[in-house]
Short mmCIF file of C-alpha atoms in Angstrom, two decimals:
data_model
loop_
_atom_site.label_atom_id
_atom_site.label_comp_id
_atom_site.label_asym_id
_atom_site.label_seq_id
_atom_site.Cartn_x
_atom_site.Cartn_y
_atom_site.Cartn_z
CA UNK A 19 149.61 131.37 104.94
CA UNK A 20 152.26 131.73 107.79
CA UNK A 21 149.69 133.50 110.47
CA UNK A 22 146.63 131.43 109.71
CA UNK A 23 145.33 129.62 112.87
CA UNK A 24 144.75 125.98 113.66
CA UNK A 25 141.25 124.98 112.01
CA UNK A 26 139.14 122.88 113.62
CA UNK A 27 141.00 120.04 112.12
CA UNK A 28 143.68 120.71 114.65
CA UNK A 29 141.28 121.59 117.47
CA UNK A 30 139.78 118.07 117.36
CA UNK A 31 142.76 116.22 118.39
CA UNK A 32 142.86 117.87 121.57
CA UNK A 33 138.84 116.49 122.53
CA UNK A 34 139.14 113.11 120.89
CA UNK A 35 140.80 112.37 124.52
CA UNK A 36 143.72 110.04 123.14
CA UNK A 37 146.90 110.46 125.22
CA UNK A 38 149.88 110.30 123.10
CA UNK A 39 151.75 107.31 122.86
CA UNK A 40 154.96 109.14 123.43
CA UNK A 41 153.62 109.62 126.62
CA UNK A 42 154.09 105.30 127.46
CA UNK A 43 156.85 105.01 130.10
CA UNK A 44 158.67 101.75 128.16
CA UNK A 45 162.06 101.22 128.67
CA UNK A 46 164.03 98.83 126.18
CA UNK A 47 167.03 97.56 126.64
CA UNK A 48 169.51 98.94 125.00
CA UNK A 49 170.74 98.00 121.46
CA UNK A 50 173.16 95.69 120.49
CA UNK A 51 174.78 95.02 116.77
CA UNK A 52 172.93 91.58 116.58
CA UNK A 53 169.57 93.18 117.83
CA UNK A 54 170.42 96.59 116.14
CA UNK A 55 168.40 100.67 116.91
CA UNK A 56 166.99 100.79 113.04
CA UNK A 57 167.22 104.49 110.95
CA UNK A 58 165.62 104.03 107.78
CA UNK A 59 165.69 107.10 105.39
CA UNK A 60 163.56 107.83 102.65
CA UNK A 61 164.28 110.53 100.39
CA UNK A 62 161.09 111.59 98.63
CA UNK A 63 160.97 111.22 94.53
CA UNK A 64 164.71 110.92 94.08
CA UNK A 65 166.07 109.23 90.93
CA UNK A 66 167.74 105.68 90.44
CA UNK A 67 170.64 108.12 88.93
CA UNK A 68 170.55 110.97 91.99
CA UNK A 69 173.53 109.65 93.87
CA UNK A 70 177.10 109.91 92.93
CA UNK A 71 177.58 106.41 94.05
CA UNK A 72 174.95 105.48 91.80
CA UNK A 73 176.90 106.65 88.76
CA UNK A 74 175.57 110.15 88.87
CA UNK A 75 178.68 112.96 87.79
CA UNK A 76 176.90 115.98 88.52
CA UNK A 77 175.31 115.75 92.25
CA UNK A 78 177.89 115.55 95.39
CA UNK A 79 176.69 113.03 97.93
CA UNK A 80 179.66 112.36 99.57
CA UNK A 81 177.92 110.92 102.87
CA UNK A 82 175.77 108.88 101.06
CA UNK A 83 178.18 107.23 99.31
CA UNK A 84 180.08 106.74 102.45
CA UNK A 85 177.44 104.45 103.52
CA UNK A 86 177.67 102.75 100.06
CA UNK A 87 181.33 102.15 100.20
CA UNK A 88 181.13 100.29 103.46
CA UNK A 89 177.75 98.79 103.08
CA UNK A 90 176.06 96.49 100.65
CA UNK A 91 174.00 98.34 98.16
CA UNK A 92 170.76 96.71 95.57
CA UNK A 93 170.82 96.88 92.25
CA UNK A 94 167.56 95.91 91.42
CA UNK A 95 165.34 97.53 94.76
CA UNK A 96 161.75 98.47 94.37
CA UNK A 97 159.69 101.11 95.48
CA UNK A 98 155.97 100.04 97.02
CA UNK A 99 154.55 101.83 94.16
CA UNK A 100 155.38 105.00 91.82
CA UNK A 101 153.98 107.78 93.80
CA UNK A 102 154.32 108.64 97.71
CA UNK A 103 151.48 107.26 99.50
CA UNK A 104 150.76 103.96 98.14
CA UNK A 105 154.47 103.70 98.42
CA UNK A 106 154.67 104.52 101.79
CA UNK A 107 151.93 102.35 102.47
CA UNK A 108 153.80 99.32 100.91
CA UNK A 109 156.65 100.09 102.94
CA UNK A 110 154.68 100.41 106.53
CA UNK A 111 152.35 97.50 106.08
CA UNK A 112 154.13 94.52 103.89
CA UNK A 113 151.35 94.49 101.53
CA UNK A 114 151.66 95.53 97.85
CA UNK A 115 149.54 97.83 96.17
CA UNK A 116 147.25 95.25 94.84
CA UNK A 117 146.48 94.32 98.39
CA UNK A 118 147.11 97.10 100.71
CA UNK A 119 144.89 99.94 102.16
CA UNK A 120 146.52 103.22 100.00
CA UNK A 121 147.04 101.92 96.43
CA UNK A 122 147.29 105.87 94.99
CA UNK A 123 147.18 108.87 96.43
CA UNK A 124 143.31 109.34 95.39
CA UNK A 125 140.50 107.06 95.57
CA UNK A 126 138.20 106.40 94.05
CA UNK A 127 135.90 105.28 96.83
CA UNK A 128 135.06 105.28 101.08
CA UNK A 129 137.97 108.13 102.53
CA UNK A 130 137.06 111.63 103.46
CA UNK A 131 137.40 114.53 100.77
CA UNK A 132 139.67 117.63 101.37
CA UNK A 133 141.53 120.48 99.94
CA UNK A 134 144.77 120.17 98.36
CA UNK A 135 147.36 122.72 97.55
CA UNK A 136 149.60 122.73 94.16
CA UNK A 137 152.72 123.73 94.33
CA UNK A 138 151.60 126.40 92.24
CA UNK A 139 149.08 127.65 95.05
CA UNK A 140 145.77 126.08 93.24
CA UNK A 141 143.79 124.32 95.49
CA UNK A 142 141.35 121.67 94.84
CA UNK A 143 139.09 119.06 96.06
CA UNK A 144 139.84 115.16 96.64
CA UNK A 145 139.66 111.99 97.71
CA UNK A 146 141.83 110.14 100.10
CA UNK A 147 142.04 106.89 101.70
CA UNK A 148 143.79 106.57 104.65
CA UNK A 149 145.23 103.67 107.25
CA UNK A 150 142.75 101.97 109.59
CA UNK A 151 143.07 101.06 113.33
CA UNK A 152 143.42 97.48 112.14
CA UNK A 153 146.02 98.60 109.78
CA UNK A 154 149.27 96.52 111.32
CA UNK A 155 152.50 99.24 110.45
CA UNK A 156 156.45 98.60 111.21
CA UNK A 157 155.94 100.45 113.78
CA UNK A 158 153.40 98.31 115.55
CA UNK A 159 154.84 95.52 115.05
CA UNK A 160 158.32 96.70 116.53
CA UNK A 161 157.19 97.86 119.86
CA UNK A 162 155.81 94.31 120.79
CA UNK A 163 159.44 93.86 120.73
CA UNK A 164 160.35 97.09 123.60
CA UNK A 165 161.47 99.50 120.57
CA UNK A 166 160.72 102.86 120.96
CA UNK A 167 159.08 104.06 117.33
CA UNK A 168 159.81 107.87 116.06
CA UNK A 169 158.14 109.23 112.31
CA UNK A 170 160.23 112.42 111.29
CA UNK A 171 158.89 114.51 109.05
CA UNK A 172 156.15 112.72 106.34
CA UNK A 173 153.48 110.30 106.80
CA UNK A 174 151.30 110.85 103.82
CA UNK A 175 149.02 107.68 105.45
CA UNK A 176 146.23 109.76 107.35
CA UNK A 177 144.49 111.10 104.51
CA UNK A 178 142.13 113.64 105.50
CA UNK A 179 140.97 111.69 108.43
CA UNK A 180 142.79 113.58 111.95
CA UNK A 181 142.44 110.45 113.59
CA UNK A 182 145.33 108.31 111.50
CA UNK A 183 148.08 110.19 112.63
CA UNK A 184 151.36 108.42 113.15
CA UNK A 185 150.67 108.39 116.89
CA UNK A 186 147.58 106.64 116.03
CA UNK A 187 148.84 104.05 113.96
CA UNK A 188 152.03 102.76 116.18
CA UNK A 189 154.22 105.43 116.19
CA UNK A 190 155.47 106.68 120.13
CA UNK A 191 156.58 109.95 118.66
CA UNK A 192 155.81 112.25 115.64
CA UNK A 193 157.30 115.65 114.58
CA UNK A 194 156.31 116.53 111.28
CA UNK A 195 153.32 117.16 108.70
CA UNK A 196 149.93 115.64 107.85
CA UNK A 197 147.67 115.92 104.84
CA UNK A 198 144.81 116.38 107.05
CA UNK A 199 146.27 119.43 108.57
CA UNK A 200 146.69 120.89 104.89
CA UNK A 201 149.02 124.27 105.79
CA UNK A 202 151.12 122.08 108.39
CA UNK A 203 153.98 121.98 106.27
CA UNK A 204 153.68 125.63 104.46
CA UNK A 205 155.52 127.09 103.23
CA UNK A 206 156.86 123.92 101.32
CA UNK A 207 160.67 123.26 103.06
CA UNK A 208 160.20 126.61 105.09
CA UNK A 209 157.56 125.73 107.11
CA UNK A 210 156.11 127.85 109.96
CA UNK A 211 153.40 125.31 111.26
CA UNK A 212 155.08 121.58 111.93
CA UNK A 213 153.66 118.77 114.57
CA UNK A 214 155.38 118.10 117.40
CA UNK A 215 153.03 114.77 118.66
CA UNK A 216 149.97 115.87 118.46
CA UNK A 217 150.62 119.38 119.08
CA UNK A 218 150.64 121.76 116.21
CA UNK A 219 153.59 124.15 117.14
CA UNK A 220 155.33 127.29 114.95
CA UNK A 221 159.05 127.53 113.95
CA UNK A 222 159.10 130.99 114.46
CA UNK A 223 161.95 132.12 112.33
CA UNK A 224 159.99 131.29 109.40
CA UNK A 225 156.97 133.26 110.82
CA UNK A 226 156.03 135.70 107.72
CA UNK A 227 157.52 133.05 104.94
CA UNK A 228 161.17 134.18 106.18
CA UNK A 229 163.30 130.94 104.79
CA UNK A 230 165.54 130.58 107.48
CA UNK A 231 164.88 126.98 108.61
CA UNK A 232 164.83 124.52 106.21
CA UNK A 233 163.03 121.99 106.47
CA UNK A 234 165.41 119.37 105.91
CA UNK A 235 167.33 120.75 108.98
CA UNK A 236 164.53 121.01 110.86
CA UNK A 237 164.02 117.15 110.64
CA UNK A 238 167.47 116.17 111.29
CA UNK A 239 167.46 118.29 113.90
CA UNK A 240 164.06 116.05 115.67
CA UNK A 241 165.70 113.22 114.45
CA UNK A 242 168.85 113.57 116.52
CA UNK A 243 166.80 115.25 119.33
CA UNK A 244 165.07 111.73 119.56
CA UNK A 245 168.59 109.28 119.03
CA UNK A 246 169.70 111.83 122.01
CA UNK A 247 166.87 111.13 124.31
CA UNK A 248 166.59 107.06 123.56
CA UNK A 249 170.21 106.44 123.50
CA UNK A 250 170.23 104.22 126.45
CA UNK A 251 167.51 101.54 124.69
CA UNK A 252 166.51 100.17 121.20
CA UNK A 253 164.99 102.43 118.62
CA UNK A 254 163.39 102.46 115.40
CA UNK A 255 163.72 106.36 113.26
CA UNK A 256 161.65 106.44 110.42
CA UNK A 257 163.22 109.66 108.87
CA UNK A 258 161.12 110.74 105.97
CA UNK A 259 162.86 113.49 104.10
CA UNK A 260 160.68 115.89 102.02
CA UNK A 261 163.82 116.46 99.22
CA UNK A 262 164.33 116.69 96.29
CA UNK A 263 160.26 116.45 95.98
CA UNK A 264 159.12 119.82 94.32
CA UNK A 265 158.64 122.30 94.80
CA UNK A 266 162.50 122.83 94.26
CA UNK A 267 162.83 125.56 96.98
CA UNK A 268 166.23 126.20 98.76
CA UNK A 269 168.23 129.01 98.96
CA UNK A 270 171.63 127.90 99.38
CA UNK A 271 172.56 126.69 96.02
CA UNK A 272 176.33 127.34 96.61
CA UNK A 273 177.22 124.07 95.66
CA UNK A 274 176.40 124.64 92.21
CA UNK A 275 176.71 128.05 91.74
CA UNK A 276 179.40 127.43 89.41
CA UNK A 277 177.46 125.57 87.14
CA UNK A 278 176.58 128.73 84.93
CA UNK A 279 174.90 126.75 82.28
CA UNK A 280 172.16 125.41 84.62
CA UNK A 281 169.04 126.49 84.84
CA UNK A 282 167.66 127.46 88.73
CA UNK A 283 165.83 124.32 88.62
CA UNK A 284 168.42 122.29 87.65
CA UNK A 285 170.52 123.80 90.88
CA UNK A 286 167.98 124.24 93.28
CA UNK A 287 167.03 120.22 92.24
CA UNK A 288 170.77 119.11 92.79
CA UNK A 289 171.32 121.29 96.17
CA UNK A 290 168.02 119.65 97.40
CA UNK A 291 169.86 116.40 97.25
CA UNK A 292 173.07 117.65 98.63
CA UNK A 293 171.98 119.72 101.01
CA UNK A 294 170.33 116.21 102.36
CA UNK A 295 173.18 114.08 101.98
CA UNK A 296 174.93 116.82 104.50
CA UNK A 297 171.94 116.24 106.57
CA UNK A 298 172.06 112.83 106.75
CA UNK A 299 176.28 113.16 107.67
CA UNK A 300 175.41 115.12 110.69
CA UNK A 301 173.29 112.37 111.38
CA UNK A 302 175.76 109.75 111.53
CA UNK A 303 178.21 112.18 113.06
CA UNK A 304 175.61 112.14 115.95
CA UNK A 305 175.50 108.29 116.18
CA UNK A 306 179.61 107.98 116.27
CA UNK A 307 179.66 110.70 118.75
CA UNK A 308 177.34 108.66 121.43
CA UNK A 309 178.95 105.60 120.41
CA UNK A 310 175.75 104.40 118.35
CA UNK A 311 177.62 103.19 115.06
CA UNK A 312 177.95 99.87 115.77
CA UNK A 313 174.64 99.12 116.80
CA UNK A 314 172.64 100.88 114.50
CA UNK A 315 171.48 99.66 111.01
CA UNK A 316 170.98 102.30 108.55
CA UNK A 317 169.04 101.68 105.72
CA UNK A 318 168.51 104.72 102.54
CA UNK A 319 166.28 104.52 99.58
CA UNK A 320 163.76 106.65 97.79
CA UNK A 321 159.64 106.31 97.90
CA UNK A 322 159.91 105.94 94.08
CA UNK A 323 161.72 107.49 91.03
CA UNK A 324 161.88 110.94 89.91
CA UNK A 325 159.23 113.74 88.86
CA UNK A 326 158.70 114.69 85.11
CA UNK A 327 159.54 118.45 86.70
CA UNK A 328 163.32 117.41 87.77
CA UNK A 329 165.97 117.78 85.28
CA UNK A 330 165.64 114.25 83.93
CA UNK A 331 168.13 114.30 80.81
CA UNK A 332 170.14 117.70 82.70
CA UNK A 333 171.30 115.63 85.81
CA UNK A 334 170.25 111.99 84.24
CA UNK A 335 168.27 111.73 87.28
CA UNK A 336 166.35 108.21 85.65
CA UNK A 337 170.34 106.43 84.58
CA UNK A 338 168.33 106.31 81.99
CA UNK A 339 166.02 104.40 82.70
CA UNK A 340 162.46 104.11 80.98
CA UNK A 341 159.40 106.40 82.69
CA UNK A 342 159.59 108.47 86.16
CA UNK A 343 157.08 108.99 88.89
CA UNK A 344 153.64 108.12 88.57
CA UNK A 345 154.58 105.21 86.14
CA UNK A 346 155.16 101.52 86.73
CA UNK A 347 158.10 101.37 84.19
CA UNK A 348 161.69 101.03 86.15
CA UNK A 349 162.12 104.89 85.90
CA UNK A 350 159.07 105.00 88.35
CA UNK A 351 159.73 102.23 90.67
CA UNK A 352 163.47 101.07 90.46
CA UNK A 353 164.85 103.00 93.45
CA UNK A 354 168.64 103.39 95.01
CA UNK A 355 168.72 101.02 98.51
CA UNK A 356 171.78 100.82 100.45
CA UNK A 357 172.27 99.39 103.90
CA UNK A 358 174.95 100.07 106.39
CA UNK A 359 175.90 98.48 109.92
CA UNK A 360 179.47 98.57 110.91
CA UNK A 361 181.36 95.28 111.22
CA UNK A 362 178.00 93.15 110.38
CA UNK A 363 176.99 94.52 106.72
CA UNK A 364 179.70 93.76 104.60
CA UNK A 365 181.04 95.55 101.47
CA UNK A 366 179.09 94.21 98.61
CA UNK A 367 176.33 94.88 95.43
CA UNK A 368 173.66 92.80 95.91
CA UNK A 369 171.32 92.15 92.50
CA UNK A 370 168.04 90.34 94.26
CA UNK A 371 165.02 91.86 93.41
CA UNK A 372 163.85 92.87 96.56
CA UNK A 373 160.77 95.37 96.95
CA UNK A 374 159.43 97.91 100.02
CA UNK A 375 156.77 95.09 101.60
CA UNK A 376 159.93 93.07 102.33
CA UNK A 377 160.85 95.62 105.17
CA UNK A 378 157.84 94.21 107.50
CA UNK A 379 159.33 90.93 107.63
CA UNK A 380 162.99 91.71 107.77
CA UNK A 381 162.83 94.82 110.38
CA UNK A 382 160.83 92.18 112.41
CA UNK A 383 163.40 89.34 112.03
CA UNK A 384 166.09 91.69 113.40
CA UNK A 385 164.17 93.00 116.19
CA UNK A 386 163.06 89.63 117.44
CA UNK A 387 159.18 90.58 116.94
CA UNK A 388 157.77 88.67 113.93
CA UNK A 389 155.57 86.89 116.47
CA UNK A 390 153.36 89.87 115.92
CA UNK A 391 153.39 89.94 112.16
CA UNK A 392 149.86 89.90 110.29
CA UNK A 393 149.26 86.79 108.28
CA UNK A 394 148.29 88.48 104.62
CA UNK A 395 151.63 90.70 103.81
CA UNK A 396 152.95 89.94 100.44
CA UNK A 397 156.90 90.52 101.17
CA UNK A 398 159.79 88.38 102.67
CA UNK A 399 162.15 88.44 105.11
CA UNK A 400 165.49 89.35 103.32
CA UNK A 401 167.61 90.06 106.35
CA UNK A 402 170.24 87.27 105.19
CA UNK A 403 170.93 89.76 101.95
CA UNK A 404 171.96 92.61 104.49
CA UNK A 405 174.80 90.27 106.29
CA UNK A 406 176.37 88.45 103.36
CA UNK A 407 174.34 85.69 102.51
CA UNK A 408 172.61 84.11 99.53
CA UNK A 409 168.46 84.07 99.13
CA UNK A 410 166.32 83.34 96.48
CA UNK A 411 164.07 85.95 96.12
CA UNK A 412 163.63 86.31 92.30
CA UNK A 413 161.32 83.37 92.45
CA UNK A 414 158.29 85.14 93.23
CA UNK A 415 156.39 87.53 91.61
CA UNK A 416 156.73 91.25 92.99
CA UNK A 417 153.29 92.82 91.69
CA UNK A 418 152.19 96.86 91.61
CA UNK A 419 149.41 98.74 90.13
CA UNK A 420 147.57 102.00 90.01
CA UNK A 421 143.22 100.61 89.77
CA UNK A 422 142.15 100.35 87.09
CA UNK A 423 144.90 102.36 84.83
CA UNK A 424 148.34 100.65 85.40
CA UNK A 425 149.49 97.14 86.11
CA UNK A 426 153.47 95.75 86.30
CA UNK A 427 154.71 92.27 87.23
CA UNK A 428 158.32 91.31 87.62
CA UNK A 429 159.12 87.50 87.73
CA UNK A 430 163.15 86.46 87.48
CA UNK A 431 164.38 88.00 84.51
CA UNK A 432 160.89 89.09 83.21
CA UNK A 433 158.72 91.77 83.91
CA UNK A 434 155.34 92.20 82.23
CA UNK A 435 153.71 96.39 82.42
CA UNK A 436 151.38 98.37 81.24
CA UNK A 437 151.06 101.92 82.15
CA UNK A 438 147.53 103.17 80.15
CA UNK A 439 144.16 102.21 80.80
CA UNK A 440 143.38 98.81 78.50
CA UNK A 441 146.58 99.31 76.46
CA UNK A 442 147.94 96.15 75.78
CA UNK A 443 150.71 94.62 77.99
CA UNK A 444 154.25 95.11 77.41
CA UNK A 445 157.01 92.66 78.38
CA UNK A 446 160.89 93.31 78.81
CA UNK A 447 163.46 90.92 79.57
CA UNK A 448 165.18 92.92 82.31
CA UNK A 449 168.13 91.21 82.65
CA UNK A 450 169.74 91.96 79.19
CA UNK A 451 167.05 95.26 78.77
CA UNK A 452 167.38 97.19 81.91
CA UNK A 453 165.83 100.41 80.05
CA UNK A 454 162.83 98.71 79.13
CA UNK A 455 163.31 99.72 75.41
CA UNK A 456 162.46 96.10 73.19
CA UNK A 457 158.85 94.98 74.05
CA UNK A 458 158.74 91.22 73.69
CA UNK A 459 155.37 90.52 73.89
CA UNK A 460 154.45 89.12 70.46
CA UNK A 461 157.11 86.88 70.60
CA UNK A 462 155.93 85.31 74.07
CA UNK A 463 152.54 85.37 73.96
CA UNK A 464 152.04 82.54 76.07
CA UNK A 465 153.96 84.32 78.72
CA UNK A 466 152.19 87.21 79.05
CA UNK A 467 149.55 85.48 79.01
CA UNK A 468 150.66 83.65 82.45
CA UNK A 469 152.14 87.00 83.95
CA UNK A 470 148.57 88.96 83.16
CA UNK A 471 146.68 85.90 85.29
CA UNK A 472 149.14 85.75 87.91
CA UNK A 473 148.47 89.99 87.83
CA UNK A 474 145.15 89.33 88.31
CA UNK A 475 145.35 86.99 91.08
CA UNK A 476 147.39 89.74 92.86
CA UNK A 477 144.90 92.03 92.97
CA UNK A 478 142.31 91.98 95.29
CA UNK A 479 139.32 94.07 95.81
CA UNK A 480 139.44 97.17 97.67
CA UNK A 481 136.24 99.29 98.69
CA UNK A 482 138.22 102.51 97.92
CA UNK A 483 139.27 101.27 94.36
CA UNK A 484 136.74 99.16 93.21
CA UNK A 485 136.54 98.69 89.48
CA UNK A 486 133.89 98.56 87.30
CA UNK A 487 131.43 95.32 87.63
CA UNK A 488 134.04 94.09 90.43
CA UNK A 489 132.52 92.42 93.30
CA UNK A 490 134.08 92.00 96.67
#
């Protein structure tokens, strides 16, 4: 698909006669380490058990675990939801996924229809929501406070609707893919098509599906293209990484070509991951060399847990946890999170349940812009956690769900799931039964009971997901 031409997908951007934000002469002033540039980087289905500081002993991530060493890293951190965009939707708007726009990554109702691509080259036919105008993001909110806002790489939020691009939804910059644009990101980590704002441009040593660039260099590369050019005033990256999502295609396996009883999924899988974590070192290499360090929190996690097509039990990719992606057990949701900020973020392991709508309120606590905060986001600021403090935040409910086919609730040491349409509910005590493996639920009946109406106060109607005989 590397010669195809822009379809008239593409060609509408340039007549809907929207001027890209990037194009907004704002000048911040410049960041300090108590009102700190922000890089948060997602990794895209990685495991609880990926990283090597996350007691993995077969993948090197030797930068990653820098950041762990001399940062304070969760224990018990949760994705927005188990698959990428209601995830990513969680994380941009503060609302969980009984309450926010994207709540899978079909619908059921309302979005636009369009083709979608298997890794395998099928293509099919479905249904997307995507974020409105009056969708509030991160980003948004953070330029009311002079930060200049970059997306690198994946949004996954636009659906099949052109118009809910990054740009369009508070980003000032964008260099990356869209669903809407379905080739922009083919060949899958060697792409030849790629956005740069809202222009669709070619990395022509990939013309022909050549594999020279990966993509995973490609986005560091806009990444530290941007820190260069806003160096002089605040910033907030948003540096989406497409690895170790499948499929698992890199060349350079030479970190584990050793490893002769592998299979080439297994290896490909684990050089995805390193070949980020090297990544993500030039990155930081970039911020010591302009003298950034200091003054620039860096925050890593995943968008939820890893695929059934990663080497699971090879690479123990889950710690053993119960379930993977696309399930609301901890296998699916309980993601790595570490945060890093040089003399403010001390060295600890932090075991709050914390949760992806919690980054609204916290990002805008440290940026000085929660004056511009909607009023219906379900997460909390948790900003004390990342400098050494206490906070009670296992006395709420965290809540998830997939419509109509998968509910989980986690209350202090409880947490109450189901993952099949009208199977009963499960419950786990999950602070002696991390792995989810004794189901307590005929012993506390009365519990569940009180978790499965709290669950169903959480969720509210959606016109894209509305359930059967549900009324708005």
């Amino acid at each position: 698909m590397s010669d195809k031409k822009p379809t008239l997908t593409l060609l509408g951007l340039a007549t809907i006669g929207i001027t890209p934000s990037a194009a907004q002469d704002i000048q911040a002033p410049k960041a300090t380490p108590e009102r700190p540039n922000i890089v948060f980087i997602l990794a895209d289905d990685m495991g609880y058990g990926d990283l090597a500081c996350y007691g993995n002993d077969f993948i090197k991530t030797p930068n990653i675990d820098r950041l762990y060493a001399t940062g304070t890293s969760f224990t018990q951190a949760y994705a927005g939801s188990g698959i990428s965009s209601p995830s990513r939707c969680a994380l941009m708007t503060g609302k969980n996924s009984g309450n926010s726009r994207i709540r899978d990554n079909q619908c059921y109702a309302g979005g636009l229809t369009g083709l979608k691509i298997s890794p395998r080259g099928d293509t099919t036919i479905v249904r997307r929501a995507h974020l409105l105008p009056q969708d509030t993001t991160i980003a948004t909110v953070l330029r009311t406070a002079g930060y200049r806002t970059c997306l690198v790489n994946k949004w996954h939020l636009d659906g099949y609707e052109p118009e809910a691009t990054p740009l369009n939804r508070g980003f000032d910059e964008f260099y990356g893919w869209l669903i809407s644009t379905v080739y922009s990101n083919d060949p899958y980590y060697y792409p030849y098509w790629r956005f740069h704002n809202y222009e669709l441009t070619n990395i022509e040593e990939n013309a022909h599906d050549a594999h020279v660039r990966h993509n995973t260099d490609i986005s560091t590369d806009d990444a530290i293209a941007f820190i260069r050019r806003q160096r002089e005033s605040s910033f907030f990256l948003y540096l989406a990484y497409d690895a170790p999502h499948e499929p698992y295609n890199i060349d350079d396996t030479s970190w584990y070509d050793e490893q002769g009883s592998w299979t080439d999924n297994t290896r490909r899988y684990a050089s995805l991951v390193t070949h980020m974590d090297q990544a993500i070192g030039r990155l930081l290499d970039e911020l010591e060399r302009l003298d950034l360090r200091e003054n620039t929190l860096i925050i890593f996690a995943s968008d939820n847990g890893a695929a059934v097509q990663a080497p699971l039990k090879e690479l123990n990719c889950g710690a053993g946890l119960k379930g993977r992606k696309g399930q609301l057990y901890e296998g699916g949701i309980k993601v790595p999170l570490i945060v890093n900020q040089p003399g403010r973020v001390p060295v600890r392991k932090v075991d709050n349940q914390v949760y992806f709508p919690d980054f609204m309120p916290t990002l805008a606590r440290l940026t000085g812009s929660e004056r511009s905060l909607p009023q219906n986001i379900d997460g909390m600021d948790i900003s004390p956690l990342f400098f050494g403090d206490s906070l009670d935040t296992d006395s709420r409910y965290l809540y998830w769900e997939f419509p109509g086919k998968q509910r989980a609730i986690r209350y202090g040491e409880w947490k109450c799931v189901t993952v099949k349409k009208d199977a009963p509910l499960e419950l786990y005590r999950i602070s002696v039964d991390k792995n989810e493996q004794h189901n307590l639920a005929d012993q506390y009946p009365e519990l569940v009971q009180q978790l499965d109406e709290q669950m169903q106060r959480m969720h509210h109607y959606s016109e894209n997901y509305p359930l059967p005989g549900e009324k708005q």
